[in-house]
Amino acid sequence: MSLIVVGSVAYDGVETPHGKIDRMLGGAATYISLAAAYFTSVKLVAIVGDDFAAEDVDLLASRQIDLAGLERVPGKTFFWSGVYSADMNDRTTLRTDLNVFAGFNPKLPESYRPAPYLLLGNIQPELQKSVRAQMPTLKLAGGDTMNYWIEDFRRELLETIAQWDFLLINDSEARLLSGESNLRRAAPRILQMGPRTLVVKRGEYGAVLFHGGCHFFAPGYLLEEVFDPTGAGDCFAGGFIGYLAGRGIQPEDGRIDWAELRRAVIYGSVMGSFCCEKFGVDRFRTLTRAEIEARFEEFQTCTAF
Amino acid sequence: MSLIVVGSVAYDGVETPHGKIDRMLGGAATYISLAAAYFTSVKLVAIVGDDFAAEDVDLLASRQIDLAGLERVPGKTFFWSGVYSADMNDRTTLRTDLNVFAGFNPKLPESYRPAPYLLLGNIQPELQKSVRAQMPTLKLAGGDTMNYWIEDFRRELLETIAQWDFLLINDSEARLLSGESNLRRAAPRILQMGPRTLVVKRGEYGAVLFHGGCHFFAPGYLLEEVFDPTGAGDCFAGGFIGYLAGRGIQPEDGRIDWAELRRAVIYGSVMGSFCCEKFGVDRFRTLTRAEIEARFEEFQTCTAF
């Protein structure tokens, strides 16, 4: 069933130990959409400038991603650049030019509003909230956030996530949001803020899912080469929500089927792992659903005992 | 079946965010033995001074650990003290007094030599090698090492581990030993050095097992309180080899039963997790085999999908 993805579509400059690309397609909503589109139909909401290249539109369109909500305005597309540390566990931002993204005020096309699934990428909490309000028949909604919103827009963020079914954040964000350094104690605090499902992403170490008093570990896939981790967390989110939307999963009395949630987290890890295999979105130019299924089975082999 | 454990028996001073203990029983061989003794009969080889307390002998003896190889000489027992960072992922050594441990030259009592299992704690590679040579009918041998031996005693270490069936090290040691920053590429290099089984410990993130072209992830248990991580890696080793020894597992044509190896790694994680629940060896004063089995099942619940 249809999934609305809201967030940044950008150009990125990235340097990793494997090379340097001055400008390539990026942005959270791009990665989320490309990953989710393997599982369900995706409708994108984002803003780009008049420099946004036809070939990048074509890539998104080739995945049957609905671009009716991709606003195009005069000016330049959001640009971000950064450089990764030798082990690629840290990165330093070199440049952030918001450009047209500074005026982003997502308005959903009429055709998007009845969609049952919503994934909100990391943008201003007030904007995330306004999108949620435009979708009266939602079945499942959630998203991502970051330290900046947790620290400086805490009230707005808490109001926003109170309406979400799930929250996907990394471990340092979970600590910041909960005020608890211990993850086992941080999780119930966050679950009291509204979302009944919490996924804590731990980079190369995988993710932990919390729901209904249970938790589940997804390991990080051991890649032989990590070319570029940019977008891996967003692809995780895309695989997670894409799988749930594709299966038509929805909460019943606040509870989501535990087996399906666990599989969704593994598909998230699968999509995050593929993302790192090439620069930017390149892996998604050739990736097939059969490769995704094969890696899902590999996760089973590597964790069952 | 009988397991020989060789390494340090010490007194530790430890400070964590939960408190400070000036002097308590510690040492790699102590933790390994206490953990392994839940699964198999253990024979300890270590050296202590004349200050070694009767109550500490009693604790080890109460677990039916054979102390015929616990040498007692004039002088003081090995003393180490350290302080942990707020998140307990780092620690700073404050003091290392080798004392009688400086003269440690492990000689196995005659009654120990026919034992089929050997776990060598982190000591000088030459000493580890000399112990191996005293056991003509070994079925399974392996151990631990550390950055100091990898960097400054590389030749001796390589000669030593060439004779081992398994090696248990942490991820930074795996990188140092292999010269590969990527774990997936580091593992096959290390497996070419001799051991057919490699376990890479990743602290709170669990461990990865490599054997026979396969790998397996054990997550780190999510504790509500980590009181003191001292000895957790040694308890992991004790649970791992203890389980294999208790089951009488041995290599056939260099291969070890993959299902048993995976279970051994989970038991290692289980024992490491219990270790962190109290200061020093305190958790092992009350821990029961039933609690161990319950946590093993919890690991299954948290990883199956």
Coordinates of C-alpha atoms in Angstrom, one line a residue:
Chain A
M1 CA 0.0 0.0 0.0
S2 CA 1.1 3.6 -0.7
L3 CA 3.8 5.1 1.4
I4 CA 4.4 8.9 1.7
V5 CA 8.1 9.8 2.1
V6 CA 8.9 13.3 3.2
G7 CA 12.3 14.8 3.6
S8 CA 15.4 16.2 1.8
V9 CA 16.4 15.6 -1.8
A10 CA 19.8 17.0 -2.1
Y11 CA 23.2 17.0 -3.8
D12 CA 26.1 15.6 -1.7
G13 CA 29.8 15.9 -1.9
V14 CA 31.4 12.9 -0.1
E15 CA 34.9 11.8 0.6
T16 CA 35.7 8.4 2.0
P17 CA 38.9 6.4 2.1
H18 CA 37.7 4.9 -1.2
G19 CA 37.4 8.1 -3.1
K20 CA 35.8 11.5 -3.5
I21 CA 32.7 12.6 -5.4
D22 CA 32.1 16.3 -5.6
R23 CA 28.4 16.2 -6.4
M24 CA 26.0 13.3 -6.5
L25 CA 22.3 12.7 -5.8
G26 CA 21.6 12.4 -2.1
G27 CA 19.2 13.5 0.7
A28 CA 17.3 11.4 3.2
A29 CA 14.0 11.2 1.2
T30 CA 15.9 10.1 -1.8
Y31 CA 17.5 7.2 0.0
I32 CA 14.3 6.3 1.9
S33 CA 12.3 6.3 -1.3
L34 CA 14.8 4.3 -3.3
A35 CA 15.0 1.6 -0.6
A36 CA 11.2 1.5 0.1
A37 CA 10.3 1.3 -3.5
Y38 CA 11.5 -2.3 -3.6
F39 CA 8.7 -3.3 -1.3
T40 CA 5.8 -0.9 -1.9
S41 CA 4.6 2.1 -4.0
V42 CA 6.2 5.3 -2.9
K43 CA 5.0 8.9 -3.1
L44 CA 7.7 11.5 -2.6
V45 CA 7.3 14.9 -0.9
A46 CA 10.4 17.2 -1.3
I47 CA 11.7 20.4 -2.8
V48 CA 14.5 20.9 -5.3
G49 CA 15.9 23.8 -7.2
D50 CA 16.0 24.4 -10.9
D51 CA 19.4 22.8 -11.1
F52 CA 18.0 19.4 -10.3
A53 CA 19.1 17.2 -13.1
A54 CA 16.8 15.3 -15.4
E55 CA 18.8 12.1 -15.0
D56 CA 18.1 12.2 -11.2
V57 CA 14.4 12.7 -11.8
D58 CA 14.6 9.8 -14.2
L59 CA 16.2 7.5 -11.7
L60 CA 13.4 8.1 -9.1
A61 CA 10.7 7.8 -11.8
S62 CA 12.3 4.5 -13.0
R63 CA 11.4 3.1 -9.6
Q64 CA 7.8 4.1 -10.0
I65 CA 8.2 6.7 -7.3
D66 CA 5.4 9.2 -7.6
L67 CA 6.9 12.7 -8.0
A68 CA 3.7 14.7 -7.9
G69 CA 4.9 16.0 -4.5
L70 CA 8.4 16.9 -5.7
E71 CA 8.2 20.7 -5.7
R72 CA 10.6 22.5 -8.1
V73 CA 11.4 26.1 -7.4
P74 CA 13.9 28.7 -8.7
G75 CA 17.2 28.5 -6.9
K76 CA 19.7 25.8 -6.0
T77 CA 19.0 22.3 -4.5
F78 CA 20.1 21.6 -0.9
F79 CA 23.8 20.8 -0.9
W80 CA 25.8 19.0 1.8
S81 CA 29.4 17.8 1.8
G82 CA 31.4 15.8 4.3
V83 CA 34.4 13.7 4.8
Y84 CA 34.6 10.3 6.6
S85 CA 37.2 9.1 9.1
A86 CA 39.5 6.2 8.1
D87 CA 37.2 3.6 9.8
M88 CA 34.1 5.5 8.5
N89 CA 32.5 5.5 11.9
D90 CA 32.7 9.3 12.1
R91 CA 32.2 12.1 9.6
T92 CA 32.8 15.8 9.5
T93 CA 30.5 18.1 7.7
L94 CA 32.4 20.5 5.4
R95 CA 29.4 22.4 4.0
T96 CA 25.7 22.7 4.4
D97 CA 23.9 25.0 1.9
L98 CA 20.2 24.7 2.6
N99 CA 19.3 26.7 -0.5
V100 CA 15.7 26.1 -1.6
F101 CA 15.3 23.6 1.3
A102 CA 15.2 26.6 3.7
G103 CA 11.7 27.4 2.3
F104 CA 10.4 23.8 2.4
N105 CA 6.8 23.7 3.6
P106 CA 5.5 20.3 2.6
K107 CA 2.0 20.4 1.2
L108 CA 0.6 17.0 0.1
P109 CA -1.0 16.8 -3.3
E110 CA -4.7 15.7 -3.0
S111 CA -3.8 12.3 -4.5
Y112 CA -1.3 11.6 -1.7
R113 CA -3.7 12.3 1.3
P114 CA -5.5 8.9 1.5
A115 CA -2.2 7.0 1.6
P116 CA -2.1 4.8 4.7
Y117 CA 1.7 4.9 5.4
L118 CA 4.0 7.8 6.3
L119 CA 7.7 8.0 6.8
L120 CA 9.0 11.4 7.9
G121 CA 12.7 12.0 7.3
N122 CA 14.8 14.2 9.6
I123 CA 13.3 17.7 9.1
Q124 CA 12.0 20.4 11.5
P125 CA 9.5 18.7 13.9
E126 CA 6.8 21.4 13.2
L127 CA 6.9 20.4 9.5
Q128 CA 6.7 16.8 10.3
K129 CA 3.7 17.5 12.4
S130 CA 2.0 19.5 9.7
V131 CA 2.4 16.6 7.3
R132 CA 0.9 14.2 9.7
A133 CA -2.1 16.5 10.0
Q134 CA -2.7 16.4 6.3
M135 CA -3.3 12.6 6.3
P136 CA -6.6 11.8 8.0
T137 CA -6.7 8.1 7.2
L138 CA -3.2 7.0 8.2
K139 CA -2.6 3.5 9.4
L140 CA 1.1 3.7 10.4
A141 CA 3.3 6.8 10.7
G142 CA 6.8 7.4 12.1
G143 CA 10.1 8.9 11.3
D144 CA 13.6 10.0 12.2
T145 CA 15.0 13.0 14.0
M146 CA 18.4 14.3 15.1
N147 CA 20.3 15.8 18.0
Y148 CA 19.7 19.4 16.8
W149 CA 15.9 19.0 17.2
I150 CA 16.2 17.0 20.4
E151 CA 18.3 19.7 22.0
D152 CA 16.9 23.0 20.6
F153 CA 13.3 22.1 19.6
R154 CA 12.5 19.6 22.3
R155 CA 8.9 20.7 23.0
E156 CA 8.0 20.7 19.4
L157 CA 9.6 17.4 18.8
L158 CA 7.8 15.8 21.8
E159 CA 4.5 17.1 20.5
T160 CA 5.3 15.7 17.1
I161 CA 6.5 12.2 18.0
A162 CA 3.5 11.8 20.4
Q163 CA 1.5 11.2 17.3
W164 CA 3.8 8.6 15.8
D165 CA 3.6 4.9 15.8
F166 CA 7.3 4.4 15.5
L167 CA 10.6 6.3 15.9
L168 CA 13.9 5.4 14.2
I169 CA 16.9 7.0 15.8
N170 CA 20.6 6.2 16.5
D171 CA 22.0 5.3 19.9
S172 CA 23.4 8.7 20.8
E173 CA 20.0 10.3 19.9
A174 CA 18.2 7.8 22.1
R175 CA 20.5 8.7 25.0
L176 CA 19.9 12.4 24.4
L177 CA 16.2 12.1 24.0
S178 CA 15.7 9.9 27.1
G179 CA 18.4 11.3 29.3
E180 CA 19.5 7.7 30.0
S181 CA 22.9 6.5 29.0
N182 CA 21.8 2.9 29.3
L183 CA 19.9 1.7 26.2
R184 CA 17.7 -0.8 28.1
R185 CA 16.5 2.0 30.4
A186 CA 16.4 4.6 27.6
A187 CA 13.9 2.6 25.5
P188 CA 10.9 2.5 27.9
R189 CA 11.3 6.2 28.5
I190 CA 11.1 6.9 24.8
L191 CA 8.2 4.5 24.4
Q192 CA 6.3 6.6 27.0
M193 CA 6.7 9.6 24.7
G194 CA 4.2 8.2 22.2
P195 CA 5.7 5.8 19.7
R196 CA 4.8 2.2 20.6
T197 CA 7.7 1.0 18.5
L198 CA 11.3 2.2 18.8
V199 CA 14.2 1.2 16.5
V200 CA 17.7 2.2 17.7
K201 CA 20.2 2.1 14.9
R202 CA 23.8 1.3 16.0
G203 CA 25.7 1.8 12.7
E204 CA 28.0 -1.1 11.9
Y205 CA 26.7 -3.0 14.9
G206 CA 23.1 -3.2 13.6
A207 CA 19.9 -2.2 15.4
V208 CA 17.7 -3.0 18.3
L209 CA 13.9 -3.0 18.0
F210 CA 11.7 -2.4 21.1
H211 CA 7.9 -3.0 21.1
G212 CA 5.4 -4.3 23.5
G213 CA 7.9 -5.1 26.3
C214 CA 10.1 -7.2 24.0
H215 CA 13.3 -6.4 22.2
F216 CA 15.1 -7.8 19.2
F217 CA 18.6 -7.5 17.8
A218 CA 19.5 -7.2 14.2
P219 CA 23.2 -7.5 13.5
G220 CA 25.0 -5.2 11.2
Y221 CA 25.9 -7.0 7.9
L222 CA 29.7 -7.6 7.6
L223 CA 30.7 -6.0 4.3
E224 CA 34.0 -6.7 2.7
E225 CA 34.2 -3.1 1.6
V226 CA 32.3 -0.2 3.0
F227 CA 32.6 2.3 0.1
D228 CA 30.3 5.1 1.4
P229 CA 28.0 4.9 4.5
T230 CA 26.1 8.0 3.4
G231 CA 22.4 7.3 3.4
A232 CA 22.7 3.8 5.1
G233 CA 20.4 4.9 8.1
D234 CA 17.8 6.3 5.6
C235 CA 17.9 3.1 3.6
F236 CA 17.4 1.2 6.8
A237 CA 14.3 3.3 7.4
G238 CA 13.2 2.7 3.8
G239 CA 13.5 -1.0 4.1
F240 CA 11.8 -1.1 7.5
I241 CA 8.7 1.0 6.5
G242 CA 8.7 -0.3 2.9
Y243 CA 8.4 -3.9 4.1
L244 CA 5.5 -3.0 6.6
A245 CA 3.7 -1.0 4.0
G246 CA 4.1 -3.7 1.3
R247 CA 2.6 -6.2 3.7
G248 CA -0.2 -3.9 4.7
I249 CA 0.8 -4.2 8.4
Q250 CA -1.1 -1.9 10.9
P251 CA -1.4 -1.7 14.6
E252 CA -4.2 -3.4 16.4
D253 CA -4.9 -1.9 19.9
G254 CA -1.5 -0.2 19.5
R255 CA 0.3 -3.6 18.9
I256 CA 2.0 -4.5 15.7
D257 CA 2.6 -8.2 14.8
W258 CA 6.0 -9.0 16.4
A259 CA 7.2 -11.4 13.8
E260 CA 6.5 -8.8 11.0
L261 CA 8.3 -6.1 13.0
R262 CA 11.4 -8.3 13.4
R263 CA 11.4 -9.0 9.7
A264 CA 11.0 -5.3 8.9
V265 CA 14.1 -4.5 11.0
I266 CA 16.1 -7.2 9.1
Y267 CA 15.0 -5.8 5.8
G268 CA 16.1 -2.4 7.1
S269 CA 19.6 -3.8 7.9
V270 CA 19.6 -5.5 4.4
M271 CA 18.9 -2.2 2.6
G272 CA 21.4 -0.3 4.8
S273 CA 24.1 -2.8 4.0
F274 CA 23.5 -2.6 0.2
C275 CA 23.6 1.2 0.4
C276 CA 27.3 1.1 1.7
E277 CA 28.5 -1.0 -1.2
K278 CA 28.8 1.9 -3.7
F279 CA 29.0 5.6 -3.6
G280 CA 25.7 7.5 -3.0
V281 CA 22.7 5.8 -4.5
D282 CA 24.7 3.9 -7.1
R283 CA 24.0 0.5 -5.6
F284 CA 20.2 1.0 -6.2
R285 CA 20.8 1.4 -10.0
T286 CA 21.4 -2.3 -10.3
L287 CA 20.1 -3.9 -7.0
T288 CA 17.3 -6.6 -7.5
R289 CA 14.7 -7.9 -5.2
A290 CA 16.3 -11.3 -5.6
E291 CA 19.5 -10.0 -4.2
I292 CA 17.6 -8.5 -1.3
E293 CA 15.9 -11.8 -0.5
A294 CA 19.2 -13.6 -0.7
R295 CA 20.8 -11.3 1.8
F296 CA 17.7 -11.6 4.1
E297 CA 18.3 -15.3 4.2
E298 CA 22.0 -14.7 4.9
F299 CA 21.0 -12.8 8.0
Q300 CA 19.0 -15.8 9.1
T301 CA 22.0 -18.1 8.6
C302 CA 24.2 -15.7 10.5
T303 CA 22.0 -15.4 13.6
A304 CA 20.1 -18.6 14.1
F305 CA 21.3 -21.0 16.8
Chain B
M1 CA 35.7 -33.2 30.4
S2 CA 38.6 -31.6 32.2
L3 CA 39.6 -28.1 31.2
I4 CA 43.0 -26.6 32.1
V5 CA 42.9 -22.8 32.6
V6 CA 46.1 -20.9 32.7
G7 CA 46.6 -17.2 33.4
S8 CA 46.6 -14.5 36.1
V9 CA 45.0 -14.7 39.5
A10 CA 45.1 -11.2 40.9
Y11 CA 43.7 -8.5 43.2
D12 CA 42.0 -5.6 41.4
G13 CA 41.1 -2.1 42.4
V14 CA 38.2 -0.9 40.3
E15 CA 36.3 2.3 40.0
T16 CA 33.1 2.6 37.9
P17 CA 30.3 5.1 37.9
H18 CA 28.6 2.8 40.4
G19 CA 31.3 2.8 43.0
K20 CA 34.9 2.0 44.0
I21 CA 36.5 -1.2 45.4
D22 CA 40.1 -0.9 46.5
R23 CA 40.9 -4.6 46.5
M24 CA 39.0 -7.6 45.3
L25 CA 39.7 -11.0 43.7
G26 CA 40.4 -10.7 40.0
G27 CA 42.6 -11.9 37.2
A28 CA 41.8 -13.5 33.9
A29 CA 42.2 -17.1 35.0
T30 CA 39.9 -16.4 38.0
Y31 CA 37.1 -15.2 35.8
I32 CA 37.6 -17.9 33.1
S33 CA 37.6 -20.6 35.8
L34 CA 34.6 -19.4 37.6
A35 CA 32.6 -19.1 34.4
A36 CA 33.8 -22.4 32.9
A37 CA 33.1 -24.3 36.1
Y38 CA 29.3 -24.1 35.5
F39 CA 29.8 -26.4 32.5
T40 CA 32.8 -28.6 33.1
S41 CA 35.5 -29.6 35.6
V42 CA 38.3 -27.0 35.7
K43 CA 41.9 -27.3 36.7
L44 CA 43.6 -23.9 37.4
V45 CA 47.3 -23.0 36.7
A46 CA 48.3 -19.7 38.3
I47 CA 50.6 -18.1 40.8
V48 CA 49.8 -16.1 43.9
G49 CA 51.7 -14.5 46.8
D50 CA 51.5 -15.3 50.5
D51 CA 48.9 -12.5 50.8
F52 CA 46.3 -14.5 48.9
A53 CA 43.3 -14.8 51.2
A54 CA 41.8 -18.1 52.4
E55 CA 38.3 -16.9 51.5
D56 CA 39.4 -16.5 47.9
V57 CA 40.8 -20.0 47.8
D58 CA 37.6 -21.1 49.4
L59 CA 35.5 -19.5 46.6
L60 CA 37.4 -21.2 43.9
A61 CA 37.4 -24.5 45.8
S62 CA 33.6 -24.2 46.3
R63 CA 33.2 -24.5 42.6
Q64 CA 35.2 -27.7 42.5
I65 CA 38.0 -25.9 40.7
D66 CA 41.2 -28.1 41.1
L67 CA 43.8 -25.9 42.7
A68 CA 46.8 -28.4 42.5
G69 CA 48.3 -26.0 39.9
L70 CA 47.8 -22.8 42.0
E71 CA 51.4 -22.1 43.0
R72 CA 51.8 -20.1 46.2
V73 CA 55.2 -18.3 46.7
P74 CA 56.6 -15.6 49.0
G75 CA 55.7 -12.1 48.0
K76 CA 52.6 -10.2 46.9
T77 CA 49.9 -11.3 44.5
F78 CA 49.6 -9.5 41.1
F79 CA 47.7 -6.2 41.6
W80 CA 45.9 -4.1 39.0
S81 CA 43.8 -1.1 39.4
G82 CA 41.8 1.0 36.9
V83 CA 39.0 3.5 36.4
Y84 CA 36.2 3.3 33.9
S85 CA 34.8 6.1 31.8
A86 CA 31.2 7.2 32.4
D87 CA 29.8 4.9 29.6
M88 CA 32.2 2.1 30.8
N89 CA 33.4 1.6 27.2
D90 CA 36.9 2.8 28.1
R91 CA 39.1 2.2 31.1
T92 CA 42.4 3.8 32.3
T93 CA 44.9 1.6 34.1
L94 CA 46.1 3.3 37.3
R95 CA 48.5 0.7 38.6
T96 CA 50.0 -2.6 37.5
D97 CA 52.1 -4.4 40.1
L98 CA 53.2 -7.7 38.6
N99 CA 54.7 -8.9 41.9
V100 CA 55.0 -12.7 42.0
F101 CA 53.3 -12.9 38.5
A102 CA 56.6 -11.6 37.1
G103 CA 58.1 -15.0 37.9
F104 CA 55.2 -17.1 36.5
N105 CA 56.5 -20.1 34.7
P106 CA 53.5 -22.5 34.5
K107 CA 54.3 -26.1 35.1
L108 CA 51.4 -28.5 35.0
P109 CA 51.0 -31.0 37.8
E110 CA 51.2 -34.6 36.5
S111 CA 47.4 -35.0 37.2
Y112 CA 46.7 -32.1 34.8
R113 CA 48.6 -33.4 31.7
P114 CA 46.0 -35.8 30.3
A115 CA 43.3 -33.2 30.3
P116 CA 41.7 -32.8 26.8
Y117 CA 40.9 -29.0 26.9
L118 CA 43.0 -26.0 27.4
L119 CA 42.3 -22.3 27.7
L120 CA 45.3 -20.0 27.8
G121 CA 44.5 -16.6 29.3
N122 CA 46.4 -13.5 28.1
I123 CA 50.0 -14.1 29.2
Q124 CA 53.4 -14.0 27.4
P125 CA 53.1 -16.1 24.2
E126 CA 56.2 -18.1 25.0
L127 CA 54.6 -19.2 28.3
Q128 CA 51.4 -20.1 26.5
K129 CA 53.4 -22.2 24.1
S130 CA 55.2 -24.0 26.9
V131 CA 51.9 -25.0 28.5
R132 CA 50.6 -26.4 25.1
A133 CA 53.8 -28.5 24.9
Q134 CA 53.1 -30.1 28.3
M135 CA 49.8 -31.5 27.1
P136 CA 50.3 -34.4 24.7
T137 CA 46.7 -35.6 24.4
L138 CA 44.9 -32.3 23.8
K139 CA 41.6 -32.3 21.9
L140 CA 41.0 -28.6 21.8
A141 CA 43.2 -25.7 22.7
G142 CA 43.0 -21.9 22.4
G143 CA 43.2 -18.6 24.2
D144 CA 43.4 -14.9 24.3
T145 CA 46.1 -12.3 23.7
M146 CA 46.5 -8.6 23.7
N147 CA 47.9 -5.6 21.7
Y148 CA 51.2 -5.6 23.7
W149 CA 52.0 -9.2 22.5
I150 CA 50.7 -8.5 19.0
E151 CA 52.9 -5.4 18.6
D152 CA 56.1 -6.3 20.5
F153 CA 56.2 -10.1 20.4
R154 CA 54.7 -10.8 17.0
R155 CA 57.0 -13.7 16.0
E156 CA 56.5 -15.5 19.3
L157 CA 52.8 -14.9 19.2
L158 CA 52.4 -16.3 15.6
E159 CA 54.4 -19.4 16.6
T160 CA 52.1 -19.9 19.6
I161 CA 48.7 -19.4 18.0
A162 CA 49.8 -21.6 15.0
Q163 CA 49.2 -24.5 17.4
W164 CA 45.8 -23.3 18.6
D165 CA 42.3 -24.5 17.5
F166 CA 40.7 -21.2 18.4
L167 CA 41.6 -17.6 19.2
L168 CA 39.4 -15.2 21.2
I169 CA 40.3 -11.5 20.8
N170 CA 38.6 -8.2 20.6
D171 CA 38.0 -6.2 17.5
S172 CA 40.9 -3.8 17.8
E173 CA 43.3 -6.7 18.4
A174 CA 41.8 -8.5 15.3
R175 CA 42.6 -5.4 13.3
L176 CA 46.1 -5.1 14.7
L177 CA 46.9 -8.8 14.2
S178 CA 45.6 -8.9 10.7
G179 CA 46.6 -5.5 9.5
E180 CA 43.0 -5.2 8.1
S181 CA 40.6 -2.5 9.4
N182 CA 37.6 -4.4 7.9
L183 CA 36.5 -7.3 10.1
R184 CA 35.3 -9.4 7.2
R185 CA 38.7 -9.2 5.6
A186 CA 40.6 -9.5 8.9
A187 CA 39.0 -12.8 9.8
P188 CA 40.3 -15.0 6.9
R189 CA 43.8 -13.6 7.4
I190 CA 43.8 -14.6 11.1
L191 CA 42.3 -18.0 10.3
Q192 CA 45.3 -18.5 8.0
M193 CA 47.6 -18.1 11.0
G194 CA 46.6 -21.4 12.5
P195 CA 43.4 -21.3 14.5
R196 CA 40.5 -22.7 12.6
T197 CA 38.0 -20.9 14.8
L198 CA 38.1 -17.1 15.6
V199 CA 35.8 -15.3 18.0
V200 CA 36.0 -11.5 17.8
K201 CA 34.6 -9.9 21.0
R202 CA 32.9 -6.5 20.5
G203 CA 32.1 -5.5 24.1
E204 CA 28.6 -4.3 24.5
Y205 CA 27.8 -5.2 20.9
G206 CA 28.5 -8.9 21.4
A207 CA 30.8 -11.1 19.3
V208 CA 31.3 -12.6 15.9
L209 CA 32.3 -16.2 15.4
F210 CA 34.2 -17.3 12.2
H211 CA 34.7 -20.9 11.3
G212 CA 34.8 -23.0 8.1
G213 CA 33.9 -20.1 5.8
C214 CA 30.8 -19.2 7.9
H215 CA 30.2 -16.5 10.5
F216 CA 27.7 -16.0 13.2
F217 CA 26.7 -13.0 15.3
A218 CA 26.0 -13.1 19.0
P219 CA 24.5 -9.9 20.3
G220 CA 25.6 -8.2 23.5
Y221 CA 22.9 -8.7 26.2
L222 CA 21.2 -5.4 27.1
L223 CA 21.7 -5.0 30.8
E224 CA 19.7 -2.5 32.8
E225 CA 22.8 -1.8 34.9
V226 CA 26.4 -2.5 34.0
F227 CA 28.1 -2.3 37.5
D228 CA 31.6 -3.4 36.5
P229 CA 32.7 -4.8 33.1
T230 CA 36.0 -6.1 34.5
G231 CA 36.4 -9.7 33.6
A232 CA 33.5 -9.8 31.1
G233 CA 35.7 -10.9 28.2
D234 CA 37.3 -13.6 30.3
C235 CA 33.9 -14.9 31.4
F236 CA 33.0 -14.9 27.8
A237 CA 36.0 -17.2 27.1
G238 CA 35.1 -19.3 30.2
G239 CA 31.5 -19.8 29.0
F240 CA 32.7 -20.6 25.4
I241 CA 35.3 -23.2 26.2
G242 CA 33.4 -24.5 29.3
Y243 CA 30.4 -25.3 27.1
L244 CA 32.6 -27.1 24.5
A245 CA 34.5 -29.0 27.1
G246 CA 31.4 -30.0 29.0
R247 CA 29.9 -31.4 25.8
G248 CA 33.1 -33.2 24.8
I249 CA 33.3 -31.3 21.5
Q250 CA 36.4 -31.8 19.4
P251 CA 37.5 -31.0 15.9
E252 CA 37.1 -33.6 13.1
D253 CA 39.4 -32.9 10.2
G254 CA 39.8 -29.5 11.6
R255 CA 36.1 -28.8 11.6
I256 CA 34.0 -28.3 14.8
D257 CA 30.3 -28.8 14.8
W258 CA 28.9 -25.5 13.7
A259 CA 25.7 -25.7 15.8
E260 CA 27.7 -26.4 19.0
L261 CA 30.2 -23.6 18.2
R262 CA 27.3 -21.1 17.8
R263 CA 25.8 -22.3 21.1
A264 CA 29.3 -21.9 22.8
V265 CA 29.4 -18.3 21.7
I266 CA 26.0 -17.6 23.1
Y267 CA 27.0 -19.2 26.4
G268 CA 30.1 -17.0 26.3
S269 CA 27.8 -13.9 25.9
V270 CA 25.6 -15.1 28.7
M271 CA 28.5 -15.5 31.1
G272 CA 30.0 -12.1 30.1
S273 CA 26.6 -10.5 30.8
F274 CA 26.3 -12.0 34.2
C275 CA 29.8 -10.8 35.1
C276 CA 28.9 -7.2 34.6
E277 CA 25.9 -7.3 37.0
K278 CA 28.0 -7.0 40.1
F279 CA 31.5 -5.8 41.1
G280 CA 34.3 -8.2 40.4
V281 CA 33.4 -11.9 40.8
D282 CA 30.5 -11.2 43.1
R283 CA 27.8 -12.4 40.6
F284 CA 29.3 -15.9 40.6
R285 CA 28.8 -16.2 44.3
T286 CA 25.0 -16.7 43.7
L287 CA 24.6 -17.5 40.0
T288 CA 22.9 -20.8 39.2
R289 CA 22.9 -23.0 36.1
A290 CA 19.1 -22.4 35.9
E291 CA 19.7 -18.7 35.6
I292 CA 22.3 -19.4 32.8
E293 CA 19.8 -21.5 30.9
A294 CA 17.1 -18.9 31.3
R295 CA 19.3 -16.2 29.8
F296 CA 20.4 -18.5 27.0
E297 CA 16.7 -18.8 26.1
E298 CA 16.3 -15.1 26.3
F299 CA 19.1 -14.7 23.7
Q300 CA 17.1 -17.0 21.4
T301 CA 13.9 -14.9 21.9
C302 CA 15.8 -11.7 21.1
T303 CA 17.5 -12.9 17.9
A304 CA 15.1 -15.3 16.2
F305 CA 13.1 -14.1 13.2

